CSV table of C-alpha atoms and ligand atoms in Angstrom, one decimal:
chain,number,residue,atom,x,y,z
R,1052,UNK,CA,103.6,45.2,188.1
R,1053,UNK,CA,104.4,46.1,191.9
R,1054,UNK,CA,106.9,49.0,192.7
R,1055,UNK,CA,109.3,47.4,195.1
R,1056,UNK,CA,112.0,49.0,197.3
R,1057,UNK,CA,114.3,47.2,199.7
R,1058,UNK,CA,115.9,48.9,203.0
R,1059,UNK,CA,118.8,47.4,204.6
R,1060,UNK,CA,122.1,48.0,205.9
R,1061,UNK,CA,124.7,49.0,203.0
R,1062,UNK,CA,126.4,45.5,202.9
R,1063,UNK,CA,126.9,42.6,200.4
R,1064,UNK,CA,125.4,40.2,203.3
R,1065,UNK,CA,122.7,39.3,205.5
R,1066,UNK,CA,118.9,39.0,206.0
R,1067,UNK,CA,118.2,41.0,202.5
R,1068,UNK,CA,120.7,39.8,200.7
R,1069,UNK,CA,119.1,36.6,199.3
R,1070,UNK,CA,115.8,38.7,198.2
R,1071,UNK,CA,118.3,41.4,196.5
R,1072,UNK,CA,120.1,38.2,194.8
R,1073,UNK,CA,116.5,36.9,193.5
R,1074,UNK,CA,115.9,40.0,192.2
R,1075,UNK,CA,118.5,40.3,190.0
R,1076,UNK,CA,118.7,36.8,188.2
R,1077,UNK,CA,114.7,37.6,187.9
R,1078,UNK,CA,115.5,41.1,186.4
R,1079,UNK,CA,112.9,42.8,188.7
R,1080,UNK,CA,113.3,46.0,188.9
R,1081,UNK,CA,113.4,47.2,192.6
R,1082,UNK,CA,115.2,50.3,194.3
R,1083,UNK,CA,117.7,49.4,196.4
R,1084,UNK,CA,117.9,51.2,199.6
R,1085,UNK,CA,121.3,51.1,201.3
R,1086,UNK,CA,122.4,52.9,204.7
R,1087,UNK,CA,125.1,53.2,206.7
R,1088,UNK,CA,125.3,51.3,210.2
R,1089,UNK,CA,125.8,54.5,211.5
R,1090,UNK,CA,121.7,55.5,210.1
R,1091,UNK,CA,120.4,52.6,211.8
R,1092,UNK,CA,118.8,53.9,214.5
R,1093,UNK,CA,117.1,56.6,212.4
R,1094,UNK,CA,115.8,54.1,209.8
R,1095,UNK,CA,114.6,51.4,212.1
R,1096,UNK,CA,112.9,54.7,213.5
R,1097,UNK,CA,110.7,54.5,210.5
R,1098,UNK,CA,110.0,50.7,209.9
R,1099,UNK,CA,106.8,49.0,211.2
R,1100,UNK,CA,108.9,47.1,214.1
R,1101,UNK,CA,111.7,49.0,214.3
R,1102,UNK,CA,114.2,46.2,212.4
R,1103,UNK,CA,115.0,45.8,208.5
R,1104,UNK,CA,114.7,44.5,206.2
R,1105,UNK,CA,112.1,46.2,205.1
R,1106,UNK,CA,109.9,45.3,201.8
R,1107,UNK,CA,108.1,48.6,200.6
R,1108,UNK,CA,105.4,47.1,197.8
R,1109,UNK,CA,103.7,49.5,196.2
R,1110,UNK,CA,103.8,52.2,199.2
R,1111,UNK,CA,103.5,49.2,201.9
R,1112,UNK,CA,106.0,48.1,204.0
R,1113,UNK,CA,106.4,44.4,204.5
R,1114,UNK,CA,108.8,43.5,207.4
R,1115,UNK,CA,109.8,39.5,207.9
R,1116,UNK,CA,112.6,38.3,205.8
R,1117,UNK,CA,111.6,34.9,205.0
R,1118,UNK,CA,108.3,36.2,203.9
R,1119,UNK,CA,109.6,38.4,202.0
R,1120,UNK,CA,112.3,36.0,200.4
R,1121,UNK,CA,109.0,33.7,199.5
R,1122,UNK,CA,107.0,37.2,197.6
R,1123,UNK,CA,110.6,38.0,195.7
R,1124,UNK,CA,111.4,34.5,194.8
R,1125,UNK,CA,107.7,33.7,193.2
R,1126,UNK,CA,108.0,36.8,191.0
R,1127,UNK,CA,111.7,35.8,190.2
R,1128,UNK,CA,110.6,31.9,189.5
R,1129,UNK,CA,113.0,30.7,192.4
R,1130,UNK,CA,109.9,29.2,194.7
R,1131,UNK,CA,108.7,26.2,194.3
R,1132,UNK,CA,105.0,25.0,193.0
R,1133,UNK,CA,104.6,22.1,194.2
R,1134,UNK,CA,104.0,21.9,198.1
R,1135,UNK,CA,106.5,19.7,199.5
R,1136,UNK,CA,109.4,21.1,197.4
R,1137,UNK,CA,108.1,24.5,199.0
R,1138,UNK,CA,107.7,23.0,202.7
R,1139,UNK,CA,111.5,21.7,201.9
R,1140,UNK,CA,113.0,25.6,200.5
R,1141,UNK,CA,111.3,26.6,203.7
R,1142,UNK,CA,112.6,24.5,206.4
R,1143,UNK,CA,116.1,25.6,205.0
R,1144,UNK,CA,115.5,29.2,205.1
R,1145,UNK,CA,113.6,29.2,208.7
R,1146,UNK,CA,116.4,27.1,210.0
R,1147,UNK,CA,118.6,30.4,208.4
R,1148,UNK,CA,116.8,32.3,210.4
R,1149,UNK,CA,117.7,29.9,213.7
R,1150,UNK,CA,121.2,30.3,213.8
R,1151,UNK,CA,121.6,33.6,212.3
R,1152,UNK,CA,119.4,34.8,216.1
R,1153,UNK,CA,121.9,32.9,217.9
R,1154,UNK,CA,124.4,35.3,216.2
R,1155,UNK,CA,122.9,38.5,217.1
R,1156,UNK,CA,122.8,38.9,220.5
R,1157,UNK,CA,126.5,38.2,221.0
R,1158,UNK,CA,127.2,41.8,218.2
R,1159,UNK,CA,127.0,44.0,221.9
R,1160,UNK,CA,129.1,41.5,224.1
R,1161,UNK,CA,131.8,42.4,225.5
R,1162,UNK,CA,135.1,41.6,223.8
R,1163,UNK,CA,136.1,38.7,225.8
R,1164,UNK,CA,132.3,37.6,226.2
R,1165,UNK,CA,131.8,37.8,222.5
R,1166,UNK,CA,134.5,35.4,222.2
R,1167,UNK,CA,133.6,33.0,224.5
R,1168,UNK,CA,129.9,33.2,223.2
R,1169,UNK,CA,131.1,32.8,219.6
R,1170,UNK,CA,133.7,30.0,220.0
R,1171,UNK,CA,131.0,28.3,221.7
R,1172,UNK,CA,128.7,28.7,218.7
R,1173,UNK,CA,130.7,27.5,216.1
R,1174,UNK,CA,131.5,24.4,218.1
R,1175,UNK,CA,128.0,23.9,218.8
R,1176,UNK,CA,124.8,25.0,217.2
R,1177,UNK,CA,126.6,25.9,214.0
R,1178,UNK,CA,128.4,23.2,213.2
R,1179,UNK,CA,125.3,20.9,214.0
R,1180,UNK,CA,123.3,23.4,211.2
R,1181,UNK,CA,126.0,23.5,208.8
R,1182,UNK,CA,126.1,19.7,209.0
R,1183,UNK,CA,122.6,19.2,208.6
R,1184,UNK,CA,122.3,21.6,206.1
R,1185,UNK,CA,125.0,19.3,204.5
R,1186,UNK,CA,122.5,16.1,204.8
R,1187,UNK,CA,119.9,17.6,203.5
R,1188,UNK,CA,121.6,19.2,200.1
R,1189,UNK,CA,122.6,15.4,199.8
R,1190,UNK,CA,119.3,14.1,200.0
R,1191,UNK,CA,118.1,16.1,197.7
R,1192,UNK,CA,120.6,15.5,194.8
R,1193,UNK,CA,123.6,17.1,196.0
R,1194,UNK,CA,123.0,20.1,193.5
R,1195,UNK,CA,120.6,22.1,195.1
R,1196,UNK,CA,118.2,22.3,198.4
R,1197,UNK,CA,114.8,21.8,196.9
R,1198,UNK,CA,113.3,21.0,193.7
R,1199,UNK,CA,116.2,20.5,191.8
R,1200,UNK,CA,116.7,23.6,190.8
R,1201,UNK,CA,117.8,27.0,191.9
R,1202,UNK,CA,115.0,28.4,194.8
R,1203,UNK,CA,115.7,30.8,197.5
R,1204,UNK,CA,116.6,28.5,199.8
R,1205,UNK,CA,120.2,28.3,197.7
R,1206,UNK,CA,120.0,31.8,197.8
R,1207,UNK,CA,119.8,31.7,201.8
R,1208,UNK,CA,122.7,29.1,202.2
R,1209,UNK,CA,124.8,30.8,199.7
R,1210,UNK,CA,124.8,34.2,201.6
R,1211,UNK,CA,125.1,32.3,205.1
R,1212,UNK,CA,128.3,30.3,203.7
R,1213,UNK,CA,129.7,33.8,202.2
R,1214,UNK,CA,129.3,35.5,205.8
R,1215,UNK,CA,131.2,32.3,207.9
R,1216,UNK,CA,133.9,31.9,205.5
R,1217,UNK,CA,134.4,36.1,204.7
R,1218,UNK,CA,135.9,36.6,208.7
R,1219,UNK,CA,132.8,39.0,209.1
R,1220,UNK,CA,132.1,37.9,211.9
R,1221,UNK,CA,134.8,37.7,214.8
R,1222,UNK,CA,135.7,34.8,216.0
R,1223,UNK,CA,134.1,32.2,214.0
R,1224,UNK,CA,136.7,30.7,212.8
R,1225,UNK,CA,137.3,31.4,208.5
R,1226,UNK,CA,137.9,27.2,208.1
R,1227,UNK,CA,134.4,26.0,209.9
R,1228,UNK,CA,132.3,25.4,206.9
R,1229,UNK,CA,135.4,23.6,205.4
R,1230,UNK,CA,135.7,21.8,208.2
R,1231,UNK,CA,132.5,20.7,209.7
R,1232,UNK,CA,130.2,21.0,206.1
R,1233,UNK,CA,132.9,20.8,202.8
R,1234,UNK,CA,130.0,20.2,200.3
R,1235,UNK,CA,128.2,23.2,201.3
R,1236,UNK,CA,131.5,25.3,199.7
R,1237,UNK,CA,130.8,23.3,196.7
R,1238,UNK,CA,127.2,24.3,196.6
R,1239,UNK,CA,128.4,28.3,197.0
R,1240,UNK,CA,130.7,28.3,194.6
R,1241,UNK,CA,128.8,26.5,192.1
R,1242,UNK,CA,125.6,29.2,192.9
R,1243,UNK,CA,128.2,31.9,192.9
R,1244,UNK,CA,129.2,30.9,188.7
R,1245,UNK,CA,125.1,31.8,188.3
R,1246,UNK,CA,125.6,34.5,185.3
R,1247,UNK,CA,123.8,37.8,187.4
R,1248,UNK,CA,125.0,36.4,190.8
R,1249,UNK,CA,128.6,36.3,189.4
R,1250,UNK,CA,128.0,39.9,187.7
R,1251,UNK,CA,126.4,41.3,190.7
R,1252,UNK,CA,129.4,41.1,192.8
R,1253,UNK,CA,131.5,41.8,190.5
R,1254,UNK,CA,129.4,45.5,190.2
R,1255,UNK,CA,129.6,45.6,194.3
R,1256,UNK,CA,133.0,44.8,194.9
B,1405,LIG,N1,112.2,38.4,212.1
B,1405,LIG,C1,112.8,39.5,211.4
B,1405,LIG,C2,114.1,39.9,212.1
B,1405,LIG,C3,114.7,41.1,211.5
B,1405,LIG,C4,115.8,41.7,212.4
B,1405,LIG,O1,116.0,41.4,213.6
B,1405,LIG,N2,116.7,42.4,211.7
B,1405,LIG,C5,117.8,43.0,212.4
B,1405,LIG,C6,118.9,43.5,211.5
B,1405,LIG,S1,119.5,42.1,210.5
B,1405,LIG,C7,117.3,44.3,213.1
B,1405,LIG,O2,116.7,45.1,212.5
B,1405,LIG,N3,117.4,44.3,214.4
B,1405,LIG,C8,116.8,45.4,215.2
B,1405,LIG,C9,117.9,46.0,216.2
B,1405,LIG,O3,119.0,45.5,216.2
B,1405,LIG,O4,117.5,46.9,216.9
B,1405,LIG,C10,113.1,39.1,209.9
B,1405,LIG,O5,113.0,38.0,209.6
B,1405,LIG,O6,113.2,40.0,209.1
């Protein structure tokens, strides 16, 4: 039995969110450490290389998302076994991890820069991932994204489609996954019904 504890900012969203997810529907217990945007330069102070989220197992802190997505979702049962189904949950989550570092250099833009910079995003590079993401949920059953059955990589997608639609971030327009990806809404809404996924948020909100 490992003693886990999570840092990341205090939001229902991003890079820890899918781990924090798995770790409920797996009923592990963790400790879930939340701070304020406003702590951030004093946690990241304090993490191995200076980002979040953090992983601390057993005293050790593990940095790296995805990695950490992959420990969490074989302890919750939401990794695959078998290879390829694994290769395929983790050529969803890396290509997560693409477009959300497109995102992150535009949060210290200028106003009119950020704009520009995110129009230009959503017209481009995310509406060719949300489309692909698209083809790829149909080629593997329309249901879920590997192994037919719930893995992390719905987990991933679920939170990514949450962020574009919830106006979070400025400038991306609400209606893009709607528009350029409708099946992917599908997918969140149908993940969202899980039975701790469901409760969760309805604790958090
Ligand atoms: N490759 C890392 C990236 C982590 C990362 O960049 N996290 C952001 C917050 S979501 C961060 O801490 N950035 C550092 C900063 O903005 O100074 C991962 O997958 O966890």
């Amino acid at each position: 039995m490992y003693k886990l504890s999570l840092t990341y900012f205090d939001i229902a969203a991003g890079r820890a969110e899918p781990a924090r997810l798995a770790m409920h529907i797996g009923n592990i217990p963790f400790e879930d450490i939340r701070f304020p945007f406003f702590k951030f330069a004093e946690v990241k102070n304090n993490t191995p290389l200076h980002q979040v989220p953090v992983l601390t197992i057993n005293g050790r802190q593990v940095t790296q998302c995805n990695s950490i997505n992959r420990f969490i979702g074989k302890l919750a049962g939401l990794y695959p076994e078998d290879n390829f189904q694994a290769m395929l949950c983790d050529e969803i989550m890396d290509a997560l991890e693409d477009v959300i570092n497109k995102i992150m250099p535009t949060f210290h833009l200028p106003e009119e820069e950020m704009k520009n910079a995110r129009m230009a995003l959503a017209a481009g590079p995310f509406t060719l991932y949300l489309q692909w993401l698209e083809t790829q949920l149909q080629q593997n059953g329309g249901t879920y994204f590997a192994d037919n059955r719930l893995t992390m990589a719905d987990l991933k997608v679920f939170e990514w489609v949450r962020t574009l639609n919830s106006g979070f971030l400025e400038h991306i327009p609400t209606t893009l996954v709607e528009s350029a990806a409708p099946l992917l809404n599908e997918h969140m809404r149908r993940i969202a019904q899980t039975p701790a996924i469901a409760e969760y948020y309805a604790k958090s909100s």
